[in-house]
Coordinates of C-alpha atoms and ligand atoms in Angstrom, one line a residue:
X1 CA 40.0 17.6 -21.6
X2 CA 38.9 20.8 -19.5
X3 CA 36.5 20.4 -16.4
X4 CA 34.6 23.7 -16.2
X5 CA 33.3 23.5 -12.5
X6 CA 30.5 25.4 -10.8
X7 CA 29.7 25.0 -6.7
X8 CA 26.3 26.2 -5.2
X9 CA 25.9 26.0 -1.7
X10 CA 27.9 25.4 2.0
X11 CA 30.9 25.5 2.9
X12 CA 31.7 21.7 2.9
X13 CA 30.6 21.9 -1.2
X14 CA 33.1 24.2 -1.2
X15 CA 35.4 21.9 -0.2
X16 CA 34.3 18.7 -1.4
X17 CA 34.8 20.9 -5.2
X18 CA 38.2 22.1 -4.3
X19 CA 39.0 18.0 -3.8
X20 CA 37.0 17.0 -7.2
X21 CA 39.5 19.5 -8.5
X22 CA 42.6 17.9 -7.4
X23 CA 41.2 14.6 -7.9
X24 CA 40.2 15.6 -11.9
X25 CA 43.5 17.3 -12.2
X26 CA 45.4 14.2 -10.9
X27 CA 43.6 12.1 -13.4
X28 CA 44.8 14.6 -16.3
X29 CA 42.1 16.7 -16.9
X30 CA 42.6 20.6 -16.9
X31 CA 40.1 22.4 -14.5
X32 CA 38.7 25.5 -14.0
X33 CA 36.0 27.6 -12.9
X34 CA 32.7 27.6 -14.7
X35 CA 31.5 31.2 -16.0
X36 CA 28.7 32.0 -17.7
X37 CA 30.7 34.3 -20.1
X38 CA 32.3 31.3 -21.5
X39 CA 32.1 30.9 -25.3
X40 CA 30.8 27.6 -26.1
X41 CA 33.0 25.2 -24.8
X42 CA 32.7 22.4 -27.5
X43 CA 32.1 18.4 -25.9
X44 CA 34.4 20.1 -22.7
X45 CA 33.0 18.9 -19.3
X46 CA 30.5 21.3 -16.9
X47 CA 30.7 19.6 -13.5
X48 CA 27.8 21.0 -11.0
X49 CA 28.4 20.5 -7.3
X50 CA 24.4 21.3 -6.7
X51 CA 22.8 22.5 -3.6
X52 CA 19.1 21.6 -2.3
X53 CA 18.7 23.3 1.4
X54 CA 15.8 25.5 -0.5
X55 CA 13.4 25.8 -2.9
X56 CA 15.4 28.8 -4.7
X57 CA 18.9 26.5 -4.7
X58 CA 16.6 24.1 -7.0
X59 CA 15.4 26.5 -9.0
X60 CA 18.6 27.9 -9.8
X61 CA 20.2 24.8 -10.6
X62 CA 17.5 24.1 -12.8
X63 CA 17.9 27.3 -14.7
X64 CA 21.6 27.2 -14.5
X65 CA 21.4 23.8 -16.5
X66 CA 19.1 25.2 -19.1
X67 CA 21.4 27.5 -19.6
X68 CA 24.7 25.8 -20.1
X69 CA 22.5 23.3 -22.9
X70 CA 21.6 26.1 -24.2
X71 CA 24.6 27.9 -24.6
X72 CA 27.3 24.7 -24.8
X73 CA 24.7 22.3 -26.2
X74 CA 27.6 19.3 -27.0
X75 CA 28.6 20.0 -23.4
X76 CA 29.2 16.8 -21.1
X77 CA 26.7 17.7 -17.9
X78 CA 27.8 16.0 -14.6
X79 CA 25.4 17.1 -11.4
X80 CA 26.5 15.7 -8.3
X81 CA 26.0 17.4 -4.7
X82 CA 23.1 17.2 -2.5
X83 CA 20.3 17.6 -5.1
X84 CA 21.0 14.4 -6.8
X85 CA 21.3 12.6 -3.6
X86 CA 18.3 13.8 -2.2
X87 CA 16.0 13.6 -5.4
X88 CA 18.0 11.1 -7.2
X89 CA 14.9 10.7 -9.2
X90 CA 14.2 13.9 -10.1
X91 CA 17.8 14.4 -11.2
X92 CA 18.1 11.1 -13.4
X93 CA 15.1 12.7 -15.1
X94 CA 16.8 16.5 -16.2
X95 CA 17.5 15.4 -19.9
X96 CA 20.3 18.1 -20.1
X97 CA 22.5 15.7 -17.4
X98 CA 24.7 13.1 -18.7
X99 CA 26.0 11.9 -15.5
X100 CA 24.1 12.1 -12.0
X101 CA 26.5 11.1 -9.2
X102 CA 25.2 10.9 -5.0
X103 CA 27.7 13.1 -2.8
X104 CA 28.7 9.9 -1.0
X105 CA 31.3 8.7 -4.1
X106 CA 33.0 11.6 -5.1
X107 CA 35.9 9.1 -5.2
X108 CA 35.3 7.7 -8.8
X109 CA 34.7 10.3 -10.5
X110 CA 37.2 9.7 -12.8
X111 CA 36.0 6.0 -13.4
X112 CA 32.8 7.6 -14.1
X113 CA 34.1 9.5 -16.6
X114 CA 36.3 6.4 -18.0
X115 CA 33.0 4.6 -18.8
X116 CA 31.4 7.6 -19.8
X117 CA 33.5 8.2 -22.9
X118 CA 33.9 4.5 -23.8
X119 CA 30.1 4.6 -23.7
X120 CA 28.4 7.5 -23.6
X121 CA 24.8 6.9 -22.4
X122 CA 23.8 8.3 -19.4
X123 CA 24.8 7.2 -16.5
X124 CA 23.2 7.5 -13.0
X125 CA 25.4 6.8 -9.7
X126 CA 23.5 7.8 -6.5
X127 CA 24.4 5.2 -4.0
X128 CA 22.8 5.1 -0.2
X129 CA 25.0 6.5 2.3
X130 CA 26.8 4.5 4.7
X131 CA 28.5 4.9 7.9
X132 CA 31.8 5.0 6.2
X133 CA 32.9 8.5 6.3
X134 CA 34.1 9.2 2.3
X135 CA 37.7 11.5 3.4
X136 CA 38.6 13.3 0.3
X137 CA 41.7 15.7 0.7
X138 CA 43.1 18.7 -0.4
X139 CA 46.1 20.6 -0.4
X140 CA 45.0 23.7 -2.1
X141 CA 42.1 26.0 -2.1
X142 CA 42.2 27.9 -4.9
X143 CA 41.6 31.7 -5.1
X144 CA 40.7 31.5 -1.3
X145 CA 42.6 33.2 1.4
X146 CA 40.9 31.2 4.1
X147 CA 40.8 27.0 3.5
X148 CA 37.6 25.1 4.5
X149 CA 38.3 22.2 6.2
X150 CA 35.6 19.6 6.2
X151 CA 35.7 17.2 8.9
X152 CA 32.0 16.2 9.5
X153 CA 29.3 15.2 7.2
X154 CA 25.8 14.0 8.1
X155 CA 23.5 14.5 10.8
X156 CA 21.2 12.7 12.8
X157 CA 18.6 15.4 14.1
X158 CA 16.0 16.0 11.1
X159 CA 15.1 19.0 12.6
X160 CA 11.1 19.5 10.7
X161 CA 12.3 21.6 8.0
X162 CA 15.4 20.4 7.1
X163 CA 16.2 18.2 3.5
X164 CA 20.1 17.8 4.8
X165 CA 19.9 14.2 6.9
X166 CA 18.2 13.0 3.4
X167 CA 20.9 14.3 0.9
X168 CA 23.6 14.0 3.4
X169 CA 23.2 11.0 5.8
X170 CA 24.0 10.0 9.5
X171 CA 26.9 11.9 11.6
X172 CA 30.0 10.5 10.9
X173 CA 33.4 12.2 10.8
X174 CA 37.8 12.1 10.1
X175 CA 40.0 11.2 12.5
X176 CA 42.1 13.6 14.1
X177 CA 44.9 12.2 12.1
X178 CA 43.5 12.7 8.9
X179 CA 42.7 16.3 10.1
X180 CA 46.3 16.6 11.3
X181 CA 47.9 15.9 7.6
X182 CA 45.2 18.1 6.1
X183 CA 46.1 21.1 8.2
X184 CA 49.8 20.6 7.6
X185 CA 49.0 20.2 3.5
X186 CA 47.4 23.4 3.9
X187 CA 50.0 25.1 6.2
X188 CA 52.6 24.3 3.6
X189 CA 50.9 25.8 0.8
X190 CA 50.8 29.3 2.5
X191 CA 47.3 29.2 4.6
X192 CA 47.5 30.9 7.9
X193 CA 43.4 30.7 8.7
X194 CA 41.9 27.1 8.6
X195 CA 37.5 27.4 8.7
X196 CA 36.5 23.8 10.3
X197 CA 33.2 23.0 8.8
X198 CA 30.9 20.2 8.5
X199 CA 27.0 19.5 8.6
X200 CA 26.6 19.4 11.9
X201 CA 30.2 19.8 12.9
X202 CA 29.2 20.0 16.8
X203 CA 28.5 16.3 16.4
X204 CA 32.0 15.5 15.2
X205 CA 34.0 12.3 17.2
X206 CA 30.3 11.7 18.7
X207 CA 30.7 8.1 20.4
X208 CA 35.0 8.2 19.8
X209 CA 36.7 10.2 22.4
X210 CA 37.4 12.8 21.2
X211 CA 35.1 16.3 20.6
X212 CA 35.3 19.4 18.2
X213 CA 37.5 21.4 20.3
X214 CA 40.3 18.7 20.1
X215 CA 39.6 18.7 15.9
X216 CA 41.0 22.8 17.0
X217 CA 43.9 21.5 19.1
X218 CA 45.1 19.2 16.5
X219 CA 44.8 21.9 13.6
X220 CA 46.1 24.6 16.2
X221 CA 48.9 22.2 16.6
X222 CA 50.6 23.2 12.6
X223 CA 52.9 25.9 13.3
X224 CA 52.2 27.8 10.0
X225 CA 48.5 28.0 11.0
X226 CA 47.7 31.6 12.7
X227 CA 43.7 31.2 13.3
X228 CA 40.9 28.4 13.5
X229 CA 37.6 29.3 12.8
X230 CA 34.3 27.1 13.2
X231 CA 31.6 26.7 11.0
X232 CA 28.3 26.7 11.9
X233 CA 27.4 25.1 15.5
X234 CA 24.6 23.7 16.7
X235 CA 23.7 24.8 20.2
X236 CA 22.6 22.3 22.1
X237 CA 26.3 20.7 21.8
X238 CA 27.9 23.7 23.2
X239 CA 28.6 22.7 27.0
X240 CA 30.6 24.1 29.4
X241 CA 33.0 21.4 29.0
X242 CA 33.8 22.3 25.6
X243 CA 33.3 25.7 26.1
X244 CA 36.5 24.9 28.5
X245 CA 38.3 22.6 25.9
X246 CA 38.0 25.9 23.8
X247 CA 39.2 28.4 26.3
X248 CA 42.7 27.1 26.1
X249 CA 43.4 27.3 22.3
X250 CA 44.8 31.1 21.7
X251 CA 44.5 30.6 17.9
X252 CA 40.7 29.5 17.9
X253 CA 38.9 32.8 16.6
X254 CA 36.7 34.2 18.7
X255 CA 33.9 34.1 16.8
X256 CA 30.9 31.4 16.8
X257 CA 28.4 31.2 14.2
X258 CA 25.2 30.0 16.7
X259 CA 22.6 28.4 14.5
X260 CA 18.9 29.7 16.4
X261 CA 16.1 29.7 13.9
X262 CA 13.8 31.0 15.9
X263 CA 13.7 32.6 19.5
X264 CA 10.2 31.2 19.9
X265 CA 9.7 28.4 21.9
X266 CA 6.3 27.2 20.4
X267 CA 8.0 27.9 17.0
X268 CA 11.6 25.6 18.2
X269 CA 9.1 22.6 19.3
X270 CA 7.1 22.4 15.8
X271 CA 11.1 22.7 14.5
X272 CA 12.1 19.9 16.6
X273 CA 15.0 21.7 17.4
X274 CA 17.0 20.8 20.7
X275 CA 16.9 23.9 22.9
X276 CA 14.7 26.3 24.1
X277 CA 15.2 29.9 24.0
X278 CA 16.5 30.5 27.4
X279 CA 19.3 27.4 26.9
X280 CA 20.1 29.3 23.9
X281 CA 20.4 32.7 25.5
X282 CA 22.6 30.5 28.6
X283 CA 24.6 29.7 25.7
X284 CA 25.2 32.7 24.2
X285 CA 26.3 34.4 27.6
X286 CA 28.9 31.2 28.6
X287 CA 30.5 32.0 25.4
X288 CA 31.1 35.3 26.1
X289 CA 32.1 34.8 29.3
X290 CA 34.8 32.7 27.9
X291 CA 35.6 35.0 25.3
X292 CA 35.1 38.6 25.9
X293 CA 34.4 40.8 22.6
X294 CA 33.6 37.5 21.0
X295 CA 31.4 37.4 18.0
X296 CA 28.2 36.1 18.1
X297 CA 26.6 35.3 14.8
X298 CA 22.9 33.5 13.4
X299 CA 20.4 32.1 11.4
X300 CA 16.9 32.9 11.8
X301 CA 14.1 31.5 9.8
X302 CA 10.7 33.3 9.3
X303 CA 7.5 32.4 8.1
X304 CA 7.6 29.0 9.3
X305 CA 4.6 26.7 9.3
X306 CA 2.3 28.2 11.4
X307 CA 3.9 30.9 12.8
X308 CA 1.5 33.4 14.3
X309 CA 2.2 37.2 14.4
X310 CA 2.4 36.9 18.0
X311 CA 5.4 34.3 17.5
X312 CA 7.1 36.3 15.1
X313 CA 7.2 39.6 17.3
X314 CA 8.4 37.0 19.9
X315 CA 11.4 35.7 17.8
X316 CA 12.2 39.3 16.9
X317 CA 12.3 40.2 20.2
X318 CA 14.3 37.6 21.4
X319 CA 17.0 37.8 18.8
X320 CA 17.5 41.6 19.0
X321 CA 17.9 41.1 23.1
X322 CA 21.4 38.9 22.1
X323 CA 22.7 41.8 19.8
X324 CA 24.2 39.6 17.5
X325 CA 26.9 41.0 15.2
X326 CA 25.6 39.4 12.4
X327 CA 22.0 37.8 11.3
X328 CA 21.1 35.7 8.4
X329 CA 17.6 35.2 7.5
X330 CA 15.5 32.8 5.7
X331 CA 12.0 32.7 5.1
X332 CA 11.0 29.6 5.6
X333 CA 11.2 27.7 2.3
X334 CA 9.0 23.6 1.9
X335 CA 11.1 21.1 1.5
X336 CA 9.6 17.8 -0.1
X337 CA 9.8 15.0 2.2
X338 CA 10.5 17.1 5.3
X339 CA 7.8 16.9 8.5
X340 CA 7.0 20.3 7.7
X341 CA 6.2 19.8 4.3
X342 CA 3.1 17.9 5.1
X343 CA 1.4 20.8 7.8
X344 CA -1.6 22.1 5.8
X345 CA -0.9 25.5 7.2
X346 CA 1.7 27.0 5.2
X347 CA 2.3 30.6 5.3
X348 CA 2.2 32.8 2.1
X349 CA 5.3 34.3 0.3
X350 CA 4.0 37.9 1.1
X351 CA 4.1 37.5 5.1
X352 CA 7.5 35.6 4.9
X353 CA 9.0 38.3 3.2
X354 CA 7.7 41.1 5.5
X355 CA 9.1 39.2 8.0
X356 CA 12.5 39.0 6.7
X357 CA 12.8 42.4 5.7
X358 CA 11.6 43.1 9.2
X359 CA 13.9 40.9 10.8
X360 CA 17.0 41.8 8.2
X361 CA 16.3 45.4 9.0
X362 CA 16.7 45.1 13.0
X363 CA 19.8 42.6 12.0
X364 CA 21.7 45.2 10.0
X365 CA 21.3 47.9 13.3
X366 CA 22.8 45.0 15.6
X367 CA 25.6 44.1 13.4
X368 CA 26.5 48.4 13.2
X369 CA 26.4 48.7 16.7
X370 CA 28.8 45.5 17.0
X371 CA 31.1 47.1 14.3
X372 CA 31.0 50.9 16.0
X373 CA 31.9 49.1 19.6
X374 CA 35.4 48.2 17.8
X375 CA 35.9 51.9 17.3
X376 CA 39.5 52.5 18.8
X377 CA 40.4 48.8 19.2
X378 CA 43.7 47.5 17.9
X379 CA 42.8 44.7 15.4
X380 CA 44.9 42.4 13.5
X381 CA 43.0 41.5 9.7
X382 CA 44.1 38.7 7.6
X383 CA 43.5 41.0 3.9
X384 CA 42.0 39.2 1.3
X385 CA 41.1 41.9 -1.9
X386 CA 42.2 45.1 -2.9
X387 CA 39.7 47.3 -3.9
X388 CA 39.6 49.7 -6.8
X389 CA 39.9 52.4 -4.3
X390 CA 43.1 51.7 -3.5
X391 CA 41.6 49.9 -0.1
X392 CA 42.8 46.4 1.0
X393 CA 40.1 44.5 2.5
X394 CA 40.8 41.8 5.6
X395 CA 38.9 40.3 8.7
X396 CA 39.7 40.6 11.6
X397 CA 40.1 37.1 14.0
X398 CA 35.7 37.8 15.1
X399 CA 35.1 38.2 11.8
X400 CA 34.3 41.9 11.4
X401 CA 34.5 43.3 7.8
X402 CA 37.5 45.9 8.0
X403 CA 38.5 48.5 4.9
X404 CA 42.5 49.7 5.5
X405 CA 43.8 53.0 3.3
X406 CA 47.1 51.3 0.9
X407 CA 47.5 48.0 -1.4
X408 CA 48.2 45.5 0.8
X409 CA 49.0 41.8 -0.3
X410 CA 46.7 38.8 0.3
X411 CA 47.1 36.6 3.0
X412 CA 48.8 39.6 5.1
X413 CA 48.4 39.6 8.9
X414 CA 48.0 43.6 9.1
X415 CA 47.6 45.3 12.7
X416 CA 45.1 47.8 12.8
X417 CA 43.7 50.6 14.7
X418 CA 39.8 50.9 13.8
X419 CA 38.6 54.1 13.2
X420 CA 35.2 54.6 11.9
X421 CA 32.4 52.6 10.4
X422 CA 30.6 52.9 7.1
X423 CA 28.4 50.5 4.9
X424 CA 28.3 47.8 7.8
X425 CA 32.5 48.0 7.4
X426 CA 34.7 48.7 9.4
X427 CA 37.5 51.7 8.6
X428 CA 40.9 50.9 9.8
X429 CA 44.3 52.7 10.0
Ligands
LIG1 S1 20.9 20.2 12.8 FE1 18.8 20.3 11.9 S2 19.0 22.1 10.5 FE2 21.1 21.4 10.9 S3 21.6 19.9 9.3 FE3 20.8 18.8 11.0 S4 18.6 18.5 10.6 FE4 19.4 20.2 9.3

């Protein structure tokens, strides 16, 4: 029986689909990745790992299942991910799903499936989380020259906005043991970069002993792995101390994706983020302290409720006075049963996107003049495609884009000189 499997969202879907596919492939079945070219795939399986951190993710996944009834109407449908845990209701009630599963049990699957075919009505299995943290593992990541690692899930901030802590739980986290025989899986089937991800992956060993940067020691510690990379980090976890801990690990990339949202203050409080601006900017500067050239990369959201014109221009000017190398922005979408759902002052779609385009616009000159300062550095990328062009494409170890004249194999370490930039990439010889 063939799995046809389709991931929205993060990182950590990514990687909690790569370990549905081991797990589907250990129980017999055949899997592979969903496409919408497909020819109709008879009573085979479509398997959704769903994403809900905005209104567009849900509307997508909506359409995306109309679609695949449409088009493989005797089609098995299984949605699991964070939209069926977070609106378990909503999900049991999409009459093109035959299964609805929480992300807390990805583990039996293949029981669901067992009692699925012996009786197939639908089934719904969206189960409370708990503070057991559910390891799945993997030992491949398929067409991926980097492997996400998750070692977090959860969080316990409920920032105003933010549907995650209802589809995804409290903090809770491996061990560094588990981590260890991960890493080493992964080393042995060929991966020299290892991304560390999680929720809130800051928060990771919270309350145990032991912090994120030992998480990079321990995955540091595989001889075939060349680079560690961090997912996103919140930064009100980022002390000194751990700033420190970090220093000492010569295969941590230097390169730390700094989650902001806004560089308002007024704007942070009716967030209920952690920080304010100036800890933020404190931050920002103790990182590159401890790693000079280092990357510094965001998310900003616009638009949020009850953000004056006076705050925007005060966020915008805040975030261009860190010259980040790269900015992602979000206007700010209403989430149901988030704080910030229930303000009576929402903003409309047409000032949210002025603002992003605003704030993209300013990102895209930051992230060009953070490319053009690597004019004349010696690089080293990791490639990853080759281009029809006859151009391999890599990054280097802060994350900059880099284009490189020659067909060069994946999963290369390639020294570079960089020589010009063009379309926010860097040229390298
Ligand atoms: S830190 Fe805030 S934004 Fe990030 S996952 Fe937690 S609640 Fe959501």
């Amino acid at each position: 029986m063939t799995v046809y499997l389709h991931t929205q969202g993060c990182k950590v879907n990514q990687y909690e689909s790569q370990a549905m596919r081991e797990m589907l492939a250990e129980n017999g079945y055949t899997v592979c990745e969903f496409s919408s070219t497909l020819p109709d795939i008879g009573k085979g399986i479509i398997l959704i790992n769903s994403c809900t951190v905005t209104g567009e993710s849900d509307r997508k996944l909506r359409q995306f299942l109309r679609r695949c009834k449409r088009n493989h109407p005797h089609s098995i449908l299984i949605l699991t991910g964070c939209f069926s845990q977070a609106f378990p209701k909503e999900a049991e009630r999409l009459e093109e799903v035959d299964i609805v599963l929480g992300n807390s049990q990805r583990k039996i699957l293949p029981q669901i499936l067992d009692s699925y075919f012996k009786n197939p009505q639908k089934i719904v299995c969206v189960k409370e989380h708990t503070k057991e943290y559910e390891h799945l593992s993997i030992h491949q990541f398929d067409e991926r020259t980097r492997a996400f690692l998750k070692i977090q899930d959860g969080c316990d901030c409920f920032c105003s906005y933010c549907i995650i802590p209802f589809a995804r739980g409290r903090n809770r986290f491996s061990t560094l043991e588990e981590i260890k025989t991960e890493v080493e899986n992964l080393g042995r089937a060929g991966f020299k970069e290892i991304v560390l991800t999680g929720i809130n992956l800051t928060a990771f060993g919270r309350g145990q002993g032991y912090d994120l940067a030992d998480a990079v020691h321990v995955a540091a510690s595989v001889s075939e792995i060349v680079r560690v990379r961090l997912g996103s980090l919140e930064p009100d976890d980022i002390t000194p101390t751990l700033i420190e801990k970090l220093k000492g690990e010569p295969k941590l990339c230097p390169h730390f994706h700094l989650s902001l949202q806004s560089g308002c203050d007024e704007t942070l409080k009716r967030m209920r983020r952690r920080y304010t601006s100036k800890e933020y900017k404190t931050v920002c500067q103790n990182l590159r302290d401890a790693f000079p050239g280092c990357a510094l990369t965001t998310d900003v959201m616009v638009g949020f409720v009850g953000e004056t014109e006076d705050e925007f221009n005060t966020s915008f000017q805040f975030v261009k006075s860190i010259g980040f190398s790269k900015i992602h922005v979000f206007p700010y979408s209403i989430r149901p049963g988030t704080k910030a759902a229930e303000e009576p002052i929402q903003l409309s779609n047409e000032v949210k996107n002025a603002r992003a385009r605003q704030m993209i616009a300013m990102g895209e000159t930051c992230q060009k003049e953070f490319l053009e300062s690597l004019i004349g550095n010696m690089e080293t990328i990791l490639t990853e495609t080759t281009g029809k062009d006859g151009f391999t494409e890599g990054f280097t170890a802060n994350y900059s884009p880099v284009k490189v004249k020659g067909i060069y194999p994946p999963n290369t370490l390639l020294p570079v000189i960089i020589t010009d930039v063009k379309d926010l990439v860097c040229i390298g010889e």
